Amino acid sequence: MSKTVTFIVQPGGSLNGSARVPGDKSISHRSIMLGSLAEGITHVKGFLQAEDALATLQAFRDMGVRIEGPKDGELTIYGVGKHGLTAPQKPLYLGNSGTSMRLLSGLLAGQAFDSELTGDKSLSGRPMKRVTEPLAEMGAEIETTEKGTAPLKIKGQAGKLKGIDYQMPMASAQVKSCLLLAGMYAKGITSVTEPAPTRDHTERMLSGFSYPVEKQGSKVSISAKGSLTANDIDVPSDISSAAFFLVGASIAPGSDIVLRHVGINPTRTGVIDILRLMGAKIEVLNERIVGGEPVADLHVVSSPLTGIDIPDALVPLAIDEFPVLFVAAACAQGQTRLSGAEELRVKESDRIQVMADGLQVLGIDAEPTADGMIIQGGPIGAGRVISHGDHRIAMAFSIAGLKASGPIEIEDCENVNTSFPEFVSIATKLGLKLISEQAS
Ligand code: S3P
């Protein structure tokens, strides 16, 4: 039987000191994918050793790629070339990882073998039509459930995919990346136009592996003409993991922290912009470029926050950070409004409903709307909240403990291991009074 994990956070305290949070999840996934398809040997450091990225790693091992590690975040990938993957002997199980499933569906659509992608309960409920429909236009054959969910049964269409010019209806880096990976196996040109900028790690890493990708405004194009040349990767720390401490240090008086080596790709820094608009004091220090991605140290000192209307343009740039930004809003003076974020309803959980429910348990006036939330800042109480197996909800409510009047218990926290297994140790080292209890 699997273990259930409950987090218990005692109220108060502040965050102090410095920390390096683990590697970026999005970049870690892509390092395995492109390293596997490259000609030659790719060394990766800073790889995120957490369940989601490890699911991608296992999938490529199951398709015949030799990968050594990870050990202390280091991996050696013996690339098999663009056409070197072999048929997996069993369905590829991707756990909780939407990124693995959506990106792999594109990559596998054009292979010379069939495959099947499966996931846990949460992933099996998440929408996959957003990838299977445009892939079908390219000539892919993918069977889903009637609801358009996993398992995905993919009939490899080697040599038969054709490029499309796709206007993406939602701002999704997963859909964009899926189609670009399929485009590497399609006749003609595959283009994706995004309605708003989304994370561009796939495009950057393709260029790093010398694969031609063209960007014109909001349109990215790729073709099958190209090959990937192995390229060493240094994965920056994940700003989505750093976000918990950016908020924690902002809301807890007396805090002063430095988060080292954090990825600050401009398609990911919405959380810094939103917190600064609320009054946070975040300094970006020692900016540098590491392996094609901008990196910096982030210095945060506590500062009173004020509620804001979150600008629509920042929503895709902070899409994974809203659970903890809702906690920041609960601690701010006045009202914070978020709209244009319906995507949050189809993440690892319905993050609008689950966060509103938990904040209400803690005495906050949080009103969920179809595409966002309206939150009145106020005193945070004590109570028991449920994370619904969503890693970012579990960590967000842990941070709320810094301002709570009594203990907060958070149920169902085992999935913190999908993105940030070191959360409890780093958070407690910085000063959060958090313990994790396991029951089987
Ligand atoms: C990701 C893209 C985002 C994000 C997810 C990781 C990626 O999803 O929420 O955690 O690595 O491409 P969408 O593209 O569906 O918004």
XYZ file of C-alpha atoms and ligand atoms in Angstrom:
456
model
C 0.000 0.000 0.000
C 1.322 3.461 -0.799
C 2.201 5.866 1.975
C 0.194 8.967 2.742
C 2.093 12.025 3.859
C 0.747 14.829 6.041
C 2.620 18.076 6.516
C 2.198 19.879 9.833
C 3.414 23.453 10.030
C 3.640 25.340 13.308
C 2.761 29.014 13.097
C 5.123 31.934 12.813
C 8.847 32.330 12.299
C 10.812 33.898 9.509
C 13.044 32.682 6.658
C 16.750 33.416 6.793
C 19.905 32.177 5.095
C 20.647 30.952 1.630
C 19.607 27.903 -0.357
C 19.872 26.351 -3.777
C 16.576 24.745 -4.750
C 16.652 21.731 -7.100
C 16.861 21.782 -10.871
C 14.227 23.119 -13.219
C 11.578 20.511 -13.993
C 10.789 21.704 -17.525
C 14.454 21.839 -18.523
C 15.205 18.474 -16.888
C 12.496 16.748 -18.981
C 13.803 18.314 -22.163
C 17.415 17.411 -21.379
C 16.475 13.714 -21.378
C 14.393 13.992 -24.539
C 16.871 15.902 -26.668
C 19.940 14.217 -25.155
C 18.433 10.844 -26.090
C 17.736 11.901 -29.683
C 21.133 13.514 -30.172
C 24.164 12.095 -31.905
C 26.831 11.689 -29.233
C 27.062 11.855 -25.472
C 25.300 14.523 -23.413
C 26.327 15.252 -19.830
C 23.674 16.896 -17.674
C 24.247 18.538 -14.302
C 21.690 20.042 -11.961
C 19.101 17.484 -13.161
C 15.938 17.373 -11.034
C 15.903 14.011 -9.261
C 12.180 14.026 -8.641
C 9.417 11.687 -9.779
C 8.231 13.667 -12.831
C 11.618 14.036 -14.495
C 12.549 10.485 -13.491
C 9.400 9.255 -15.295
C 10.717 10.817 -18.502
C 14.128 9.283 -17.868
C 12.616 5.814 -17.387
C 10.534 6.188 -20.565
C 13.689 6.765 -22.617
C 15.441 3.832 -20.944
C 12.400 1.765 -21.915
C 12.992 2.907 -25.513
C 16.545 1.626 -25.500
C 18.534 4.706 -24.478
C 21.495 4.125 -22.173
C 21.469 6.728 -19.415
C 23.886 6.679 -16.476
C 22.847 8.323 -13.221
C 21.349 10.432 -11.904
C 23.864 10.835 -9.146
C 23.970 14.202 -7.357
C 22.050 15.660 -10.306
C 24.506 14.356 -12.888
C 23.551 12.208 -15.861
C 25.279 10.834 -18.908
C 23.007 10.200 -21.869
C 24.281 8.097 -24.759
C 22.254 9.631 -27.578
C 20.777 7.231 -30.145
C 20.085 9.833 -32.837
C 16.773 11.091 -34.140
C 15.755 7.684 -35.508
C 17.392 5.477 -32.914
C 14.640 4.888 -30.332
C 13.346 1.325 -30.099
C 9.847 0.029 -29.327
C 9.080 -0.095 -25.597
C 8.077 -3.559 -24.373
C 5.267 -2.217 -22.188
C 3.198 0.972 -21.776
C 5.297 3.952 -20.724
C 4.075 4.934 -17.241
C 4.448 8.664 -16.674
C 3.072 8.991 -13.139
C 1.797 12.495 -12.386
C 3.696 14.195 -15.199
C 1.678 16.149 -17.758
C 4.840 17.450 -19.397
C 6.116 13.914 -20.036
C 2.844 12.797 -21.546
C 2.152 15.816 -23.744
C 5.683 16.169 -25.089
C 6.118 12.432 -25.643
C 2.828 12.170 -27.549
C 4.304 14.470 -30.211
C 7.668 12.789 -30.268
C 6.201 9.297 -30.519
C 3.586 10.117 -33.173
C 6.247 10.007 -35.907
C 8.237 6.956 -34.768
C 8.500 3.620 -36.568
C 6.851 1.789 -33.645
C 3.627 1.907 -31.652
C 3.518 2.978 -28.021
C 1.129 3.559 -25.150
C 1.323 6.306 -22.526
C -0.282 5.887 -19.101
C -0.304 7.892 -15.880
C -1.676 8.111 -12.351
C -5.247 9.087 -11.467
C -4.634 12.840 -11.763
C -2.810 12.587 -15.107
C -5.434 10.169 -16.440
C -8.073 12.861 -15.852
C -6.213 15.690 -17.597
C -7.141 16.947 -21.079
C -5.091 15.432 -23.893
C -7.209 16.556 -26.872
C -5.199 19.772 -26.879
C -2.333 17.660 -28.214
C -4.102 14.779 -29.966
C -6.260 17.049 -32.153
C -3.456 19.092 -33.758
C -1.354 15.922 -33.973
C -4.242 14.242 -35.860
C -4.158 17.160 -38.316
C -0.516 16.265 -38.885
C -1.541 12.695 -39.677
C -0.913 11.152 -36.260
C -3.009 8.230 -35.068
C -3.609 8.440 -31.340
C -6.426 6.769 -29.483
C -7.645 8.297 -26.202
C -10.571 7.500 -23.918
C -13.938 8.934 -24.960
C -13.224 11.924 -22.719
C -9.991 12.626 -24.578
C -7.813 11.454 -21.707
C -4.995 8.895 -21.213
C -4.151 6.134 -21.822
C -2.871 7.329 -25.185
C -2.380 4.561 -27.733
C -0.051 5.877 -30.412
C 0.366 4.200 -33.788
C 3.772 5.278 -35.058
C 3.444 7.020 -38.428
C 7.085 7.118 -39.496
C 7.456 9.103 -42.701
C 3.741 9.926 -42.857
C 3.346 13.034 -40.672
C 2.985 16.368 -42.455
C 3.659 19.838 -41.110
C 0.814 22.180 -40.134
C 0.528 25.871 -39.420
C -1.171 25.800 -36.020
C -2.765 28.738 -34.205
C -2.717 27.520 -30.638
C -6.020 28.327 -28.893
C -4.486 28.440 -25.406
C -1.090 29.633 -24.156
C 0.553 26.261 -23.550
C 4.253 25.461 -23.722
C 3.402 21.775 -23.538
C 1.252 21.907 -26.675
C 3.820 24.058 -28.483
C 6.648 21.701 -27.529
C 4.634 18.615 -28.461
C 4.052 19.949 -31.979
C 7.657 21.051 -32.419
C 8.846 17.558 -31.470
C 6.356 16.022 -33.932
C 7.528 18.559 -36.515
C 11.018 17.054 -36.334
C 9.507 13.996 -38.062
C 7.011 15.694 -40.418
C 7.163 16.540 -44.132
C 7.362 20.264 -44.749
C 7.256 22.941 -42.092
C 5.448 22.759 -38.765
C 4.622 26.152 -37.249
C 2.972 27.026 -33.959
C 1.681 30.518 -33.183
C 1.031 31.207 -29.520
C -1.615 33.641 -28.253
C 0.772 34.827 -25.506
C 4.422 34.018 -24.762
C 4.976 30.711 -22.956
C 8.163 29.096 -21.699
C 10.623 28.637 -24.543
C 12.966 25.999 -23.113
C 12.290 23.591 -25.998
C 13.265 26.161 -28.627
C 16.357 27.228 -26.691
C 17.508 23.679 -26.119
C 16.890 22.669 -29.748
C 19.149 25.539 -30.785
C 21.705 24.449 -28.171
C 21.710 21.006 -29.848
C 22.192 22.762 -33.231
C 18.731 21.850 -34.528
C 17.266 24.609 -36.734
C 14.215 26.357 -35.223
C 12.974 29.652 -36.533
C 11.161 32.245 -34.449
C 9.249 35.134 -35.976
C 7.257 37.098 -33.408
C 4.841 34.678 -31.780
C 5.388 31.974 -34.418
C 7.936 29.145 -34.062
C 8.744 26.856 -37.001
C 10.636 23.605 -37.400
C 11.098 20.918 -40.040
C 12.532 17.428 -40.315
C 15.676 18.814 -41.913
C 18.158 18.686 -39.106
C 19.835 16.507 -36.547
C 20.706 17.014 -32.905
C 24.320 17.237 -31.830
C 25.018 16.270 -28.213
C 25.426 19.279 -25.954
C 26.207 19.423 -22.242
C 23.451 20.917 -20.101
C 23.662 22.755 -16.779
C 20.103 22.881 -15.434
C 19.368 26.025 -13.396
C 17.357 25.867 -10.159
C 13.624 25.870 -10.710
C 12.013 29.281 -10.217
C 8.751 27.414 -9.614
C 10.344 25.829 -6.521
C 12.078 29.072 -5.528
C 8.647 30.764 -5.660
C 7.587 29.225 -2.341
C 10.450 30.974 -0.588
C 10.065 34.218 -2.554
C 6.569 34.418 -1.078
C 7.562 33.038 2.342
C 10.368 35.563 2.833
C 8.131 38.395 1.617
C 5.264 37.679 4.034
C 7.202 36.659 7.169
C 8.585 39.726 9.001
C 12.304 39.560 9.738
C 13.083 37.400 6.707
C 16.199 37.820 4.571
C 17.168 35.055 2.123
C 19.253 34.424 -0.969
C 18.187 31.746 -3.455
C 21.168 30.785 -5.593
C 21.448 29.889 -9.285
C 17.744 30.339 -10.097
C 16.610 30.214 -13.734
C 15.213 33.621 -14.692
C 14.195 32.935 -18.280
C 11.838 35.868 -19.052
C 9.040 33.412 -19.914
C 9.126 32.221 -16.284
C 9.579 35.346 -14.156
C 5.931 36.412 -13.796
C 6.092 35.483 -10.114
C 8.803 38.101 -9.485
C 6.864 40.751 -11.421
C 3.597 39.996 -9.611
C 5.222 39.998 -6.165
C 7.016 43.254 -6.927
C 3.717 44.832 -8.012
C 2.393 43.774 -4.592
C 5.320 45.490 -2.867
C 7.815 42.640 -2.451
C 11.510 43.448 -2.188
C 13.274 41.047 -4.544
C 16.719 41.816 -5.908
C 18.095 39.967 -8.918
C 21.859 39.567 -8.412
C 24.764 38.148 -10.450
C 22.793 37.679 -13.652
C 24.565 35.312 -16.016
C 23.860 32.937 -18.888
C 24.349 29.248 -18.150
C 23.940 26.855 -21.073
C 21.684 29.207 -23.008
C 19.404 30.019 -20.048
C 19.602 33.168 -17.878
C 20.365 32.485 -14.218
C 20.664 34.742 -11.139
C 20.730 34.779 -7.343
C 17.538 36.170 -5.826
C 17.727 38.214 -2.622
C 14.426 38.682 -0.783
C 13.680 40.633 2.372
C 10.270 40.813 4.005
C 7.999 43.660 3.070
C 4.303 44.449 3.547
C 2.252 43.341 0.511
C -0.753 45.077 -1.012
C -3.498 43.436 -3.085
C -3.467 44.038 -6.858
C -5.347 43.175 -10.038
C -2.934 40.715 -11.618
C -2.184 41.843 -15.191
C -3.439 39.287 -17.775
C -0.125 39.337 -19.619
C 1.652 37.925 -16.559
C -0.636 34.899 -16.209
C 1.179 32.475 -18.581
C 4.508 33.679 -17.195
C 3.545 32.643 -13.652
C 1.184 29.766 -14.442
C 2.638 27.282 -11.951
C 3.109 29.830 -9.177
C -0.526 30.774 -8.493
C -1.059 28.425 -5.542
C 1.634 30.255 -3.559
C 0.690 33.643 -5.057
C -2.811 33.085 -3.625
C -1.145 32.714 -0.226
C 0.696 35.994 -0.836
C -2.671 37.585 -1.696
C -4.204 36.215 1.512
C -1.405 37.939 3.462
C -1.687 41.226 1.560
C -3.570 44.319 2.584
C -6.732 44.652 0.477
C -8.049 42.731 -2.497
C -6.219 40.701 -5.134
C -8.013 39.653 -8.308
C -6.874 37.078 -10.824
C -8.687 36.409 -14.095
C -7.775 34.819 -17.411
C -6.329 31.772 -15.648
C -8.859 29.019 -16.495
C -5.879 26.743 -17.210
C -5.434 26.445 -13.439
C -8.546 24.276 -13.356
C -6.830 21.515 -15.357
C -3.451 21.328 -13.637
C -2.462 18.486 -11.282
C -5.654 19.469 -9.415
C -8.282 22.158 -9.986
C -5.999 24.768 -8.433
C -8.699 27.454 -8.285
C -11.174 25.328 -6.327
C -8.650 23.517 -4.156
C -6.857 26.718 -3.119
C -10.123 28.576 -2.487
C -11.380 25.691 -0.319
C -8.174 25.595 1.718
C -7.954 29.368 2.161
C -11.575 29.409 3.340
C -10.764 26.725 5.928
C -8.057 29.107 7.174
C -10.566 31.947 7.476
C -9.682 33.853 4.304
C -12.354 35.378 2.090
C -11.388 33.677 -1.189
C -13.989 33.600 -3.946
C -13.285 31.258 -6.844
C -14.393 32.420 -10.298
C -14.493 30.518 -13.597
C -11.041 31.757 -14.554
C -9.414 33.014 -11.367
C -10.029 34.131 -7.815
C -10.843 37.196 -5.733
C -9.040 37.214 -2.405
C -9.366 39.660 0.484
C -6.211 39.755 2.558
C -6.751 39.004 6.239
C -5.536 37.066 9.253
C -4.723 33.422 8.513
C -6.133 30.946 11.004
C -5.303 27.352 11.835
C -6.852 24.224 10.346
C -6.630 21.124 8.235
C -6.529 21.532 4.460
C -6.367 18.994 1.640
C -3.860 19.242 -1.176
C -5.679 16.715 -3.413
C -2.341 15.158 -4.256
C -1.127 18.373 -5.855
C 2.505 19.111 -4.968
C 2.238 22.872 -5.405
C -0.889 23.134 -3.231
C 0.868 21.193 -0.453
C 3.904 23.487 -0.529
C 1.813 26.669 -0.833
C -0.177 25.910 2.331
C 3.071 25.080 4.165
C 4.224 28.636 3.451
C 0.920 30.018 4.801
C 2.034 28.683 8.200
C 4.482 31.577 8.501
C 1.522 33.922 9.054
C -0.988 31.553 10.669
C -2.433 31.922 14.159
C -2.103 28.189 14.874
C -0.904 24.948 13.251
C -1.885 24.063 9.688
C -2.139 20.406 8.755
C -1.977 19.571 5.079
C -3.225 16.193 3.874
C -2.047 14.229 0.886
C 1.456 15.647 0.431
C 3.246 12.612 -1.046
C 3.353 14.215 -4.500
C 5.727 16.925 -3.316
C 8.191 14.280 -4.482
C 7.126 14.895 -8.093
C 8.911 18.249 -8.228
C 10.701 19.075 -4.977
C 11.706 16.113 -2.770
C 14.004 18.363 -0.687
C 11.199 20.819 0.146
C 10.894 19.891 3.831
C 14.641 19.951 4.466
C 15.282 23.227 2.629
C 12.199 24.907 4.111
C 13.121 23.908 7.664
C 16.734 24.944 7.138
C 15.487 28.402 6.135
C 13.236 28.561 9.211
C 9.816 27.094 8.412
C 8.518 25.007 11.327
C 7.435 22.095 9.183
C 7.338 18.374 9.805
C 6.261 15.598 7.502
C 4.373 12.582 8.893
C 4.034 9.320 6.994
C 1.353 6.686 7.459
C 0.846 3.567 5.395
C 5.315 23.104 -18.719
C 4.360 23.938 -19.192
C 3.223 24.419 -18.390
C 3.448 24.193 -16.905
C 3.998 22.841 -16.614
C 5.316 22.617 -17.324
C 6.395 22.674 -19.618
O 2.064 23.742 -18.763
O 2.247 24.381 -16.191
O 4.204 22.670 -15.219
O 7.409 22.130 -19.141
O 6.256 22.879 -20.831
P 1.111 24.279 -19.972
O 1.974 24.363 -21.127
O 0.050 23.228 -20.121
O 0.565 25.572 -19.460
